[in-house]
Amino acid sequence: MVSATFREELLNELQKFLETEKGELILEVSNPPPKKIRLHELEDGIDNMSQNGEGKVSSVEDGNLASKTSSLNVCNVCLGILQEFCEEEFIKKVCQKVEASGFEFTNLVFSVSFPPQLSVREHAAWLLVKQEMGKQNLSLGRNDVVQLKEAYKWITHPLFSEELGVPVDGKSLFEVSVLFAHPETVEDCHFLRAICPDCFKPAKNKQSVFTRMAVMKALNKIKEEDFRKQFPCPPNSPKTVCTVLEIECAHGAVFVAGRYNKYSRNLPQTPWIIDGERKLESSVEELISDHLLTVFKAESFNFSSSGREDVDVRTLGNGRPFAIELVNPHRVHFTSQEIKELQQKINKSSNKIQVRDLQLVTREAIGHMKEGEEEKTKTYSALIWTDKAIQKKDIEFLNDIKDLKIDQKTPLRVLHRRPLAVRARVIHSMETCYVDEHHFRLYLKTQAGTYIKEFVHGDFGRTKPNIGSLMDVTADILELDVEVNHFVVEMPICTLNSKSMHFWY
C-alpha cells in the first residue's frame, strides 16, 4: 500500500527536481490528496453487486458504481484511479466478490480497462514533463515513462495476491477484470477524430468508436504541436473521480475429450431441429454434454467430433472421437478418479450411448482431431438388399476388389448443407457374408469421408461405380454400422495424471 508519508516524500523530490536556478517552481503542485478514500460512498454500491456468482458483477440502480462529487482534489491525469482504487479496503471489496463468484482457481490474471480519455490526459502530462525536462537539457522518451495502467497493476497485484492467497499470473485462465469510466471527461478524445478520422471507424460490438486502441493509434499519429493546440497541457482538473462500471470474473474454456459409441438407430449426433421444431427428443451431444455442464458448472458448451454418423447409423467398435469445449466453467480441477466416475455416470444414464477414454485435454489437442481427415480409414458393416435373387457366388467377387477408386458427387440428401462437388474416394477392401437370396452383409474398409449409403445404391448415378452397378442389380442399404475408426497416425494426449495416457483420436 502506498503510504501518505511516501507520497509526501515523492512530491517533495519532484518539487526539488523541477525548481529552476532562481528557486522558482515550474509546476504548481497542490498538496497531496488525503489517503483516506471514499469507501463509505462506494460501499453501498459495491454491496449491491450481483451475488449469484455468475461472473459479471454490476452495481447500483443507475448501472454503475457512481462516484459522487469528491471533496478531495482529483488528479487531472489518473482521474482519481491511483488515489481511490489502490487501497487495501477497495481490494478487499473486489476480492469478496471474487470469492463469492463461485469460481475455482489457483491463480489469476488481473486486468483493468481505463477510460480512453485517460490516455489523452496521460499523453498531455508526458508532453508537459518532456518540455520541462528539455529546459533542464534532459531528454525524455515515451518508453521512459511508466504507463498508468502498469503503475496501477504494480500497486494492486501484490495486494490481490496477498488477499486471495494465490499468485497473479498473466497466463492464468481465470481473469478478474475491472472496468472504469469517467463520464465528466468523455469528450476529451473527441478532437482526435477530426484530426485522425481513419483511426475511428465503427466496429461490431463496440458502442463507441472511441476505444482505447483507436485513441492510442491516433495519439501515435498526431503531431505534438497539433495536440497542444487542441488539448491543454497540463489537463484541466476534473471535479469527480472515476466510477467502476463492472467487476467481472471469467474462466477460460476447458476441453474434455473421449470416444463415444452409439447403439440406437433413432438418435442424431446433434439436436435435430427443423424450422424451430425438435424432431427427436435427444442426441449424442446432449446425452454427454448435459452431465459435463452440470459437473463443471459451465455456462455453455461447443461439441465437435471426428466426422458424424446419420441418425439411423450405429457407431460400434472403438467409438468415434469427440471433444467438448466448456465455456466459463466454475469448477475446473478434477482427479483421475472423479473423471472416471463422471464417465460411469454418463454411461449409466442411457443405453443409447457409451463413452470411453474421457479426459481433460488442451485446446491444441483438439486441432489434431480434425487433422488428416482424408488419411484416416474406417470400417463399416452394411446389410444390403438386392431386387434380383442372388446366390453366394454372385457376391464373392467383391472380396477380391482392393483399393477401388470411386467418384462421389455430393449426395442429394446432404446437398442443402454441403457444396456441390465431385470427391474422389477409395474403397480399400470389401468382405461379404451371404444371408439369403435378397440379402447379404458387406464389410467395408474405406477412406474417411466416403458416403457408404451412396456407394451401395448409387444415388441415381451420382456415385460411380457402386454396388448396384458392380453387381448389375438395384441395391439398397437397410442397416449401417460404423465398426472401427482407424487413424494412420495416433498420438497420445496426457490426462490429468501425467503417468496415464490415452489414445483417444
XYZ file of C-alpha atoms in Angstrom:
505
model
C 0.000 0.000 0.000
C 1.295 3.461 -0.857
C 1.609 5.423 2.397
C 0.863 9.130 2.807
C 4.434 9.693 4.006
C 5.818 8.084 0.864
C 3.599 10.289 -1.274
C 4.742 13.432 0.509
C 8.404 12.448 0.127
C 7.891 11.692 -3.554
C 6.179 15.039 -4.062
C 8.996 16.904 -2.314
C 11.568 15.192 -4.512
C 9.631 16.133 -7.631
C 9.343 19.733 -6.472
C 13.093 19.931 -5.881
C 13.768 18.425 -9.298
C 11.574 20.948 -11.071
C 12.996 24.028 -9.331
C 14.986 26.426 -11.565
C 18.278 28.038 -10.647
C 16.307 31.050 -9.315
C 14.425 28.778 -6.974
C 11.136 29.245 -8.817
C 8.847 26.246 -9.216
C 7.977 25.459 -12.811
C 4.880 23.479 -11.947
C 2.466 24.384 -9.235
C 1.520 21.192 -7.444
C -1.259 21.141 -4.891
C -0.896 19.364 -1.599
C -1.217 15.592 -1.908
C -4.779 14.334 -1.591
C -5.771 12.681 1.651
C -5.026 8.987 1.781
C -8.483 8.005 3.043
C -10.587 7.029 0.047
C -14.333 7.265 -0.229
C -15.067 3.659 0.589
C -18.065 4.738 2.629
C -19.503 6.116 -0.636
C -18.541 3.038 -2.651
C -19.686 0.529 -0.094
C -23.397 0.817 -0.754
C -22.872 0.470 -4.495
C -20.431 -2.409 -4.266
C -22.563 -4.324 -1.797
C -25.445 -4.197 -4.255
C -23.385 -6.041 -6.860
C -24.670 -9.378 -8.115
C -24.402 -12.152 -5.568
C -25.298 -15.005 -7.901
C -21.702 -15.985 -8.651
C -22.300 -15.923 -12.396
C -19.272 -13.808 -13.214
C -20.231 -10.245 -14.095
C -20.799 -8.016 -11.114
C -22.899 -4.923 -11.674
C -23.774 -2.187 -9.276
C -26.253 0.366 -8.134
C -29.588 1.334 -9.651
C -28.161 3.531 -12.401
C -25.881 0.702 -13.578
C -22.520 1.799 -12.234
C -20.530 2.339 -9.104
C -21.095 6.051 -9.371
C -18.642 8.291 -7.610
C -20.291 11.364 -6.249
C -18.566 14.757 -6.397
C -15.417 14.297 -4.392
C -14.238 16.725 -1.752
C -10.590 15.916 -2.488
C -8.522 17.342 -5.324
C -8.923 14.832 -8.143
C -5.752 14.077 -10.096
C -6.016 15.573 -13.569
C -4.073 12.662 -15.108
C -5.238 9.429 -13.462
C -8.729 10.839 -12.784
C -8.579 9.546 -9.246
C -7.752 5.904 -10.010
C -4.409 5.926 -8.195
C -5.972 7.973 -5.411
C -9.039 5.904 -4.674
C -8.765 2.418 -6.112
C -5.348 1.211 -4.947
C -6.165 0.940 -1.267
C -6.465 -2.280 0.717
C -10.085 -1.689 1.553
C -11.120 -1.441 -2.099
C -9.040 -4.509 -2.966
C -10.807 -6.415 -0.206
C -14.185 -5.420 -1.602
C -13.212 -6.756 -5.034
C -11.803 -9.946 -3.531
C -15.014 -10.545 -1.606
C -16.890 -10.506 -4.888
C -14.305 -12.814 -6.481
C -14.655 -15.334 -3.671
C -18.449 -15.112 -3.838
C -18.463 -15.725 -7.596
C -18.072 -19.478 -7.121
C -15.097 -19.940 -9.444
C -12.394 -22.478 -8.667
C -8.882 -21.099 -9.263
C -5.283 -21.487 -8.122
C -4.003 -18.298 -9.767
C -5.489 -15.364 -11.624
C -4.831 -12.668 -14.162
C -5.960 -9.187 -13.185
C -6.958 -6.823 -15.953
C -8.227 -3.265 -15.894
C -9.964 -1.222 -18.545
C -9.320 2.502 -18.188
C -11.466 5.099 -19.947
C -9.877 6.041 -23.295
C -9.684 9.728 -22.370
C -7.209 8.797 -19.654
C -4.723 8.014 -22.440
C -5.201 11.547 -23.797
C -4.505 13.061 -20.384
C -1.530 10.786 -19.883
C -0.183 11.946 -23.248
C -0.654 15.593 -22.282
C 1.198 15.067 -18.998
C 4.064 13.381 -20.821
C 4.394 16.282 -23.271
C 4.480 18.714 -20.365
C 7.139 16.805 -18.450
C 9.118 16.350 -21.654
C 9.013 20.094 -22.212
C 10.126 20.936 -18.677
C 12.928 18.376 -18.759
C 14.076 19.886 -22.048
C 14.521 23.194 -20.240
C 16.926 21.334 -17.964
C 18.753 19.931 -21.020
C 17.423 16.468 -20.211
C 15.755 14.163 -22.724
C 12.711 12.003 -22.073
C 11.443 9.257 -24.350
C 7.955 7.809 -24.338
C 9.310 4.484 -23.136
C 10.970 6.186 -20.175
C 7.572 6.842 -18.628
C 5.667 4.178 -16.698
C 2.148 3.883 -18.067
C -0.660 4.472 -15.599
C -2.102 1.032 -16.205
C 1.231 -0.588 -15.391
C 1.610 1.538 -12.269
C -1.847 0.502 -11.145
C -1.017 -3.172 -11.620
C 2.301 -2.817 -9.791
C 0.450 -1.472 -6.789
C -2.548 -3.786 -6.813
C -1.087 -7.152 -7.873
C 0.653 -7.821 -4.527
C -2.493 -6.773 -2.681
C -4.694 -9.134 -4.691
C -2.221 -11.978 -4.296
C -1.991 -11.474 -0.542
C -5.740 -11.135 -0.036
C -6.736 -14.156 -2.179
C -3.722 -16.299 -1.294
C -2.901 -17.129 -4.929
C -0.335 -15.709 -7.364
C -1.227 -13.209 -10.058
C -0.141 -14.948 -13.250
C -0.511 -13.489 -16.733
C -1.044 -16.999 -18.146
C -3.887 -17.908 -15.814
C -7.211 -18.934 -17.335
C -9.083 -17.206 -14.515
C -9.485 -13.488 -15.086
C -10.680 -10.739 -12.787
C -11.348 -7.530 -14.676
C -12.372 -4.064 -13.533
C -13.939 -1.586 -15.937
C -13.538 2.116 -15.121
C -15.395 5.066 -16.626
C -15.335 8.844 -16.218
C -18.438 10.477 -17.746
C -17.264 14.019 -16.929
C -14.323 13.863 -19.353
C -15.792 11.580 -22.005
C -15.373 14.289 -24.681
C -11.625 14.704 -24.062
C -10.708 12.496 -27.007
C -13.324 13.734 -29.490
C -10.932 16.243 -31.080
C -8.769 13.342 -32.255
C -11.478 12.162 -34.626
C -11.312 15.424 -36.598
C -7.535 15.183 -36.920
C -7.231 11.401 -37.464
C -10.591 10.224 -38.904
C -9.089 6.977 -40.214
C -8.407 5.852 -36.648
C -12.047 5.948 -35.602
C -14.180 3.599 -37.617
C -17.318 1.852 -36.353
C -16.743 -1.747 -35.331
C -19.032 -4.594 -34.443
C -19.902 -4.998 -30.761
C -18.419 -1.564 -29.966
C -20.783 1.050 -28.583
C -18.361 3.874 -29.327
C -15.663 4.497 -31.894
C -13.504 5.992 -29.137
C -11.910 2.757 -27.968
C -8.606 2.776 -26.149
C -6.858 1.183 -29.136
C -8.281 3.778 -31.539
C -7.261 6.634 -29.249
C -3.736 5.235 -28.851
C -3.442 4.865 -32.622
C -4.444 8.492 -33.091
C -2.044 9.708 -30.384
C 0.808 7.937 -32.144
C -0.048 9.726 -35.403
C -0.811 13.242 -34.214
C 1.994 15.824 -34.151
C 2.936 17.311 -30.792
C 2.208 20.879 -31.873
C -1.223 19.880 -33.188
C -2.016 18.129 -29.926
C -1.036 21.177 -27.843
C -3.307 23.383 -29.929
C -6.292 21.147 -29.248
C -5.754 19.964 -25.680
C -4.407 21.772 -22.575
C -1.063 20.727 -21.103
C -1.448 20.119 -18.214
C -5.031 18.849 -18.487
C -7.867 20.563 -16.663
C -8.691 19.229 -13.216
C -11.908 17.191 -13.042
C -14.495 17.513 -10.304
C -15.188 13.806 -9.870
C -13.173 10.620 -9.711
C -13.660 7.602 -11.961
C -16.521 5.182 -11.487
C -16.341 1.402 -11.526
C -18.837 0.147 -14.082
C -18.128 -3.582 -13.805
C -16.176 -6.102 -11.850
C -16.201 -9.314 -13.856
C -14.884 -12.790 -13.186
C -14.474 -15.262 -16.022
C -12.631 -18.526 -16.603
C -11.178 -19.604 -19.913
C -12.679 -22.634 -21.600
C -11.591 -26.150 -20.667
C -11.801 -29.128 -23.007
C -12.970 -32.671 -22.400
C -12.412 -35.395 -24.982
C -13.092 -39.061 -25.430
C -14.795 -41.572 -27.713
C -18.453 -42.466 -27.902
C -20.407 -45.481 -29.107
C -23.974 -45.034 -30.358
C -26.257 -48.075 -30.168
C -29.541 -46.529 -31.293
C -30.840 -46.174 -34.856
C -33.071 -43.346 -33.754
C -30.564 -40.914 -32.252
C -28.898 -37.996 -34.092
C -25.409 -36.848 -33.219
C -26.581 -33.263 -32.635
C -30.055 -31.904 -31.840
C -32.393 -32.492 -34.772
C -34.407 -29.298 -35.087
C -36.127 -28.218 -38.301
C -37.894 -24.864 -38.574
C -37.719 -24.494 -34.822
C -39.362 -27.869 -34.187
C -37.481 -30.654 -32.440
C -37.832 -33.934 -34.330
C -36.229 -36.259 -31.777
C -36.099 -35.805 -28.033
C -32.351 -36.156 -27.557
C -28.951 -36.503 -29.245
C -25.475 -37.862 -28.604
C -24.274 -34.339 -27.939
C -26.887 -33.695 -25.269
C -26.576 -37.067 -23.545
C -22.883 -36.371 -22.961
C -22.754 -32.602 -22.553
C -25.617 -32.235 -20.079
C -23.582 -34.125 -17.475
C -20.424 -32.136 -18.175
C -22.240 -28.804 -17.939
C -23.550 -29.736 -14.510
C -20.297 -31.055 -13.073
C -18.075 -28.301 -14.484
C -20.704 -25.641 -13.706
C -20.151 -24.173 -17.159
C -22.316 -21.586 -18.903
C -22.416 -23.316 -22.280
C -20.560 -25.791 -24.479
C -19.408 -26.474 -28.036
C -19.426 -30.049 -29.306
C -17.195 -31.339 -32.090
C -16.257 -34.768 -33.388
C -14.178 -36.543 -35.978
C -16.878 -36.992 -38.590
C -20.518 -37.819 -37.923
C -22.991 -40.622 -38.485
C -26.587 -40.453 -39.690
C -29.431 -40.733 -37.222
C -30.068 -44.390 -38.206
C -26.406 -45.444 -38.125
C -24.836 -47.093 -35.109
C -21.247 -46.384 -34.057
C -19.647 -49.512 -32.648
C -16.091 -50.778 -32.183
C -13.654 -48.372 -30.551
C -16.037 -45.451 -30.937
C -15.917 -42.011 -32.557
C -13.547 -39.344 -31.158
C -15.278 -36.253 -29.773
C -14.348 -33.118 -27.867
C -16.416 -30.668 -25.858
C -15.429 -27.081 -25.104
C -16.882 -25.969 -21.768
C -17.338 -22.199 -21.686
C -16.699 -20.235 -18.489
C -16.566 -23.246 -16.134
C -16.739 -22.543 -12.410
C -15.155 -25.868 -11.458
C -12.016 -26.997 -13.301
C -9.972 -29.264 -11.036
C -10.717 -32.979 -11.081
C -8.805 -36.070 -10.072
C -8.479 -39.039 -12.429
C -10.909 -40.927 -10.216
C -13.503 -38.154 -10.474
C -13.245 -38.164 -14.259
C -13.673 -41.933 -14.231
C -16.769 -41.615 -12.061
C -18.155 -38.958 -14.401
C -17.697 -41.314 -17.331
C -19.527 -44.066 -15.435
C -22.368 -41.677 -14.630
C -22.800 -40.804 -18.310
C -22.797 -44.464 -19.288
C -25.384 -45.414 -16.660
C -27.727 -42.604 -17.689
C -28.610 -44.050 -21.104
C -28.485 -47.332 -23.002
C -28.245 -45.433 -26.295
C -24.621 -44.327 -25.907
C -21.435 -45.238 -24.072
C -18.343 -43.100 -23.509
C -14.739 -44.211 -23.071
C -11.321 -42.572 -22.582
C -12.903 -39.453 -21.079
C -10.165 -36.959 -20.194
C -9.196 -33.313 -19.962
C -7.130 -32.140 -22.926
C -5.606 -28.917 -24.193
C -7.017 -26.632 -26.882
C -4.097 -27.604 -29.131
C -5.009 -31.280 -28.877
C -8.463 -30.580 -30.269
C -6.915 -29.386 -33.521
C -5.278 -32.766 -34.067
C -8.678 -34.437 -34.062
C -9.581 -32.684 -37.310
C -6.207 -33.075 -38.992
C -5.665 -35.530 -41.805
C -9.345 -36.447 -42.205
C -8.827 -37.937 -45.645
C -5.865 -40.053 -44.487
C -7.951 -41.897 -41.901
C -9.712 -45.149 -42.667
C -12.973 -46.502 -41.315
C -14.582 -49.918 -41.225
C -18.311 -50.374 -41.788
C -20.829 -53.180 -41.685
C -23.836 -52.868 -44.009
C -26.904 -55.016 -44.580
C -27.635 -54.953 -48.333
C -30.865 -55.705 -50.205
C -30.993 -56.548 -53.901
C -34.015 -56.596 -56.193
C -32.798 -59.712 -58.009
C -32.337 -63.058 -56.324
C -28.663 -63.778 -55.667
C -26.518 -66.740 -54.730
C -23.366 -66.765 -52.646
C -21.239 -66.967 -55.765
C -22.775 -63.718 -57.065
C -21.149 -61.671 -54.321
C -17.820 -63.452 -53.807
C -16.050 -61.351 -56.475
C -16.416 -58.300 -54.221
C -13.959 -59.889 -51.774
C -11.183 -59.672 -54.379
C -11.599 -55.933 -55.104
C -8.866 -53.838 -53.477
C -8.369 -50.056 -53.408
C -11.331 -49.365 -55.655
C -11.381 -45.713 -56.678
C -14.805 -44.098 -56.847
C -16.133 -40.630 -57.653
C -18.903 -39.254 -55.457
C -20.903 -36.205 -56.397
C -22.341 -34.518 -53.301
C -25.309 -36.724 -52.294
C -28.801 -35.328 -52.777
C -29.595 -35.854 -49.100
C -26.808 -33.501 -47.938
C -26.828 -31.067 -50.834
C -28.652 -28.489 -48.681
C -25.669 -28.218 -46.326
C -22.648 -29.294 -48.398
C -21.264 -27.621 -51.548
C -21.753 -29.370 -54.868
C -18.525 -31.167 -55.764
C -17.152 -34.471 -57.002
C -14.986 -36.171 -54.394
C -12.588 -38.990 -55.159
C -12.637 -41.715 -52.507
C -11.076 -45.177 -52.085
C -12.727 -48.431 -51.019
C -9.703 -50.251 -49.623
C -11.320 -53.668 -49.230
C -14.664 -55.488 -49.013
C -15.790 -58.739 -47.431
C -19.181 -60.334 -47.965
C -21.418 -62.622 -45.917
C -24.387 -64.245 -47.668
C -27.698 -64.052 -45.784
C -30.437 -65.104 -48.250
C -31.363 -64.650 -51.899
C -32.142 -60.937 -51.442
C -29.789 -60.001 -48.574
C -26.088 -60.082 -47.777
C -23.863 -58.322 -45.295
C -20.979 -56.253 -46.611
C -17.953 -55.291 -44.534
C -16.016 -52.339 -45.968
C -12.746 -50.651 -45.137
C -12.818 -47.216 -46.736
C -11.195 -43.849 -46.855
C -12.744 -41.495 -44.309
C -15.376 -39.242 -45.807
C -16.819 -41.915 -48.084
C -20.604 -41.850 -48.373
C -21.371 -45.529 -47.757
C -25.114 -45.417 -48.448
C -24.487 -43.793 -51.824
C -21.763 -46.319 -52.638
C -24.377 -49.042 -52.197
C -27.392 -47.640 -54.069
C -25.564 -45.233 -56.407
C -27.635 -42.117 -55.625
C -29.166 -42.028 -59.126
C -25.745 -42.410 -60.717
C -24.056 -39.701 -58.660
C -21.606 -42.265 -57.180
C -19.636 -44.277 -59.731
C -19.002 -47.153 -59.531
C -21.359 -48.505 -56.862
C -22.509 -51.895 -55.560
C -25.556 -51.839 -57.801
C -23.511 -51.192 -60.940
C -20.818 -53.699 -59.952
C -23.420 -56.462 -59.432
C -25.793 -55.267 -62.183
C -28.690 -55.093 -59.718
C -30.722 -52.480 -57.913
C -29.241 -52.431 -54.430
C -30.158 -50.581 -51.279
C -28.830 -50.397 -47.760
C -31.049 -51.470 -44.854
C -28.680 -51.092 -41.924
C -25.293 -49.455 -41.475
C -22.852 -49.594 -38.580
C -19.530 -47.859 -38.086
C -17.342 -50.642 -36.762
C -13.884 -49.137 -36.290
C -12.239 -45.727 -36.671
C -8.667 -46.239 -37.868
C -6.057 -43.487 -37.754
C -2.884 -43.513 -39.801
C -1.053 -41.661 -37.004
C -2.239 -41.904 -33.422
C -0.857 -39.509 -30.849
C -1.251 -39.692 -27.071
C -2.956 -36.928 -25.122
C -1.942 -36.556 -21.487
C -4.699 -36.795 -18.928
C -4.774 -35.116 -15.534
C -2.273 -37.679 -14.330
C 0.899 -37.420 -16.382
C 1.542 -41.119 -15.766
C -1.690 -42.028 -17.560
C -2.018 -41.562 -21.319
C -4.809 -42.486 -23.689
C -5.104 -42.784 -27.436
C -8.399 -41.011 -27.900
C -8.273 -39.777 -31.501
